[in-house]
PDB file of C-alpha atoms in Angstrom:
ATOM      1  CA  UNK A1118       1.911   4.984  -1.850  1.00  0.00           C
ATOM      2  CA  UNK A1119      -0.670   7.373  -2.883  1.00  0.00           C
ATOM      3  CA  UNK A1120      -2.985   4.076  -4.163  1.00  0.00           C
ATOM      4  CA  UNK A1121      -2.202   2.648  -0.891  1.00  0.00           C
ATOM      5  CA  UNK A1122      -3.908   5.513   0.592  1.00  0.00           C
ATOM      6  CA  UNK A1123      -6.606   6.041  -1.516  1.00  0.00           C
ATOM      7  CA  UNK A1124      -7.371   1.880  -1.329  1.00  0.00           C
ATOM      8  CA  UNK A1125      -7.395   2.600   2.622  1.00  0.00           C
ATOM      9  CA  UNK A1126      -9.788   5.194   2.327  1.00  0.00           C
ATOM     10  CA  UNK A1127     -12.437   3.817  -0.318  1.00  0.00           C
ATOM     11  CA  UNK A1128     -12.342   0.549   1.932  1.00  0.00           C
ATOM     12  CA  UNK A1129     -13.228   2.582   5.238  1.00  0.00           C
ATOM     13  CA  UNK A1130     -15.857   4.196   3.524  1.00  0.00           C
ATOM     14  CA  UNK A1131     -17.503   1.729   2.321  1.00  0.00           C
ATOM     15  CA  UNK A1132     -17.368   0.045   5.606  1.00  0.00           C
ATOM     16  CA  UNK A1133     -18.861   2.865   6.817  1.00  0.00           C
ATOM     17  CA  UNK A1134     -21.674   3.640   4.167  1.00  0.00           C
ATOM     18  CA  UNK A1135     -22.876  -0.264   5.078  1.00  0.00           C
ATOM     19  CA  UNK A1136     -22.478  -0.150   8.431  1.00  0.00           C
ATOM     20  CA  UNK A1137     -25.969   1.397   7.847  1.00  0.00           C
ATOM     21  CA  UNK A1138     -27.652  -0.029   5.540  1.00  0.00           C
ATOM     22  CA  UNK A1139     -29.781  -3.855   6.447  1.00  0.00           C
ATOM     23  CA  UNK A1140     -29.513  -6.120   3.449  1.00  0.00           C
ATOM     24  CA  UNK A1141     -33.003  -7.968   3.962  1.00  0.00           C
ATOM     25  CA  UNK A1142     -33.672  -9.143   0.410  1.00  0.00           C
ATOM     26  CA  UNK A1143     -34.440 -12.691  -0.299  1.00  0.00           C
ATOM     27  CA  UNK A1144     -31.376 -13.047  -2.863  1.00  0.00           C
ATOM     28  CA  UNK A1145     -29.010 -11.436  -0.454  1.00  0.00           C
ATOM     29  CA  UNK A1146     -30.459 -13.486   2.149  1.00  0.00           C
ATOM     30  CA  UNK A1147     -29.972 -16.721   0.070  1.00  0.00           C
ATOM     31  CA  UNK A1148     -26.607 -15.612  -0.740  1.00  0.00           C
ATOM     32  CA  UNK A1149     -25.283 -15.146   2.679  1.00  0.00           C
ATOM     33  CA  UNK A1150     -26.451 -18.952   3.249  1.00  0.00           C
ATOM     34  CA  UNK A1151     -24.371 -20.398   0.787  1.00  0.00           C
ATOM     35  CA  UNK A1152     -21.177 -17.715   1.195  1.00  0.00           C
ATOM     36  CA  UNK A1153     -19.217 -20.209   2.725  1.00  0.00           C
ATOM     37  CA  UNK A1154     -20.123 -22.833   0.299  1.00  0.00           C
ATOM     38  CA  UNK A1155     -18.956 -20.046  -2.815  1.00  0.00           C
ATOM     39  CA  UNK A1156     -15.814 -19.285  -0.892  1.00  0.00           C
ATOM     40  CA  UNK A1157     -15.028 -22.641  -0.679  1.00  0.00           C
ATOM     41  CA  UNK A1158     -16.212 -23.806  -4.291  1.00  0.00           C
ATOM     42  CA  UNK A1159     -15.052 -21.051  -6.507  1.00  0.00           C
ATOM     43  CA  UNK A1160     -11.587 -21.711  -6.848  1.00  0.00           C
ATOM     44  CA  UNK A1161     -12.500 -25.343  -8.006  1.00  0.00           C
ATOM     45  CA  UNK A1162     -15.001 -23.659 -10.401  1.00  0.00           C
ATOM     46  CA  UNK A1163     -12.801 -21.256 -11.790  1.00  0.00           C
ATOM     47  CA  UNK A1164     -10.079 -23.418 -12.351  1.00  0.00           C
ATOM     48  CA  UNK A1165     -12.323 -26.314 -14.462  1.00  0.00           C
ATOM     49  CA  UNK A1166     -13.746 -23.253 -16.507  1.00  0.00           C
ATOM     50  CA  UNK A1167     -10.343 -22.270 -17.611  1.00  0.00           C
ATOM     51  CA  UNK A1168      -9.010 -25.668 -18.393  1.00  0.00           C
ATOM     52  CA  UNK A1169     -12.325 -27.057 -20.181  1.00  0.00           C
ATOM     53  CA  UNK A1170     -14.035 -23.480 -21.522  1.00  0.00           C
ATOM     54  CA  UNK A1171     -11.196 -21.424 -21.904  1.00  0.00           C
ATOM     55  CA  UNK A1172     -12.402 -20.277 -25.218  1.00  0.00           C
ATOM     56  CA  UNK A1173     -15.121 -18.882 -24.114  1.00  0.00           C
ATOM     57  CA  UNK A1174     -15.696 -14.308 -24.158  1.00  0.00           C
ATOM     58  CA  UNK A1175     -15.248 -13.449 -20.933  1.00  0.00           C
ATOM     59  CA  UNK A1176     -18.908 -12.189 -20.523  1.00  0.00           C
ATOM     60  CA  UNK A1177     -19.739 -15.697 -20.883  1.00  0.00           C
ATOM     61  CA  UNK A1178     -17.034 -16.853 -19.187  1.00  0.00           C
ATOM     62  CA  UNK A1179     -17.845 -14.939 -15.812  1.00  0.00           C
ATOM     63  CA  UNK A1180     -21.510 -15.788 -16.409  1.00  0.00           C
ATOM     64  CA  UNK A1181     -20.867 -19.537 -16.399  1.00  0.00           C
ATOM     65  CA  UNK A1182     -18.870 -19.505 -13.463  1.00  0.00           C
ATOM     66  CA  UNK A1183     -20.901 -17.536 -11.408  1.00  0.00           C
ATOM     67  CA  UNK A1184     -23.990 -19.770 -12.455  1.00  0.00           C
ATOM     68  CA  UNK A1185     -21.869 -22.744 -11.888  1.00  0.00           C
ATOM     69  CA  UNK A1186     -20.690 -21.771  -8.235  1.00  0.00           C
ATOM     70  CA  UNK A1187     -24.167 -20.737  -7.152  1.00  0.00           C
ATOM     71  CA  UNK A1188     -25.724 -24.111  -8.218  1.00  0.00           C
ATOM     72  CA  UNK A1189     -22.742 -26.356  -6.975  1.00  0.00           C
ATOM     73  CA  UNK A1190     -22.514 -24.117  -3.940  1.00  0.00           C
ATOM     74  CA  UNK A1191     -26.248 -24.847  -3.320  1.00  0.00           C
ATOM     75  CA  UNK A1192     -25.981 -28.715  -3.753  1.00  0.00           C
ATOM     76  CA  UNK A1193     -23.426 -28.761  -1.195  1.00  0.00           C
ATOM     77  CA  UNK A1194     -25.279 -26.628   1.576  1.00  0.00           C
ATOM     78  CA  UNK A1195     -28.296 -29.322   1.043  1.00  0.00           C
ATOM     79  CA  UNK A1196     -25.815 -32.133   1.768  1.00  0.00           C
ATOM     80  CA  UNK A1197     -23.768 -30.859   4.291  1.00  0.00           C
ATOM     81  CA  UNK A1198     -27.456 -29.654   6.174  1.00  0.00           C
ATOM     82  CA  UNK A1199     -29.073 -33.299   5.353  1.00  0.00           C
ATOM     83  CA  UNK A1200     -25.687 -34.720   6.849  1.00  0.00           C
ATOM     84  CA  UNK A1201     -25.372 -32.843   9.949  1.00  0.00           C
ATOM     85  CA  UNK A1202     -29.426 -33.351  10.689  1.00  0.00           C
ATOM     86  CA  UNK A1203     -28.563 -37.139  10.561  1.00  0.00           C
ATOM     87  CA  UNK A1204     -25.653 -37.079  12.912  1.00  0.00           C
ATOM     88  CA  UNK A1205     -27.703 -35.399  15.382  1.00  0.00           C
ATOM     89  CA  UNK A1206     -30.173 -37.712  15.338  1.00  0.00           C
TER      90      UNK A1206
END
């Protein structure tokens, strides 16, 4: 219960503490133009990296699929923009 309480507070907090602050940077920029494109990826990712490379450290492991996400999540947000530009036309 206690964890459940201190979990509530650290999240309103935090929610709080960036409530302020304007993330204007080009990388968080990029990022929050492919974020639905990782959320939707990642799973898929992180799956394939544990049956193919599950060998791998886990420093390499998390570096892979994080580089692996990004790219593929990239690839997609060209497509689906290239696709939706040619049905409105």
């Amino acid at each position: 219960m206690l964890r459940a309480c201190l979990a509530i507070v650290l999240i309103a907090l935090l929610i709080k503490i960036t409530a302020y602050i304007r993330f204007e940077s080009k990388a968080a920029l990029a990022l929050g133009t492919i974020s639905y494109e990782v959320y939707l990826s990642h799973v898929i990712v992180i799956e394939l990296f544990t049956s193919y490379c599950g060998s791998l450290n886990s420093g390499m492991y998390v570096v892979g699929v994080v580089v692996v996400t990004l790219v593929l999540s990239y690839i997609i947000h060209k497509v689906d923009q290239k696709i939706i530009v040619q049905l409105r036309a």
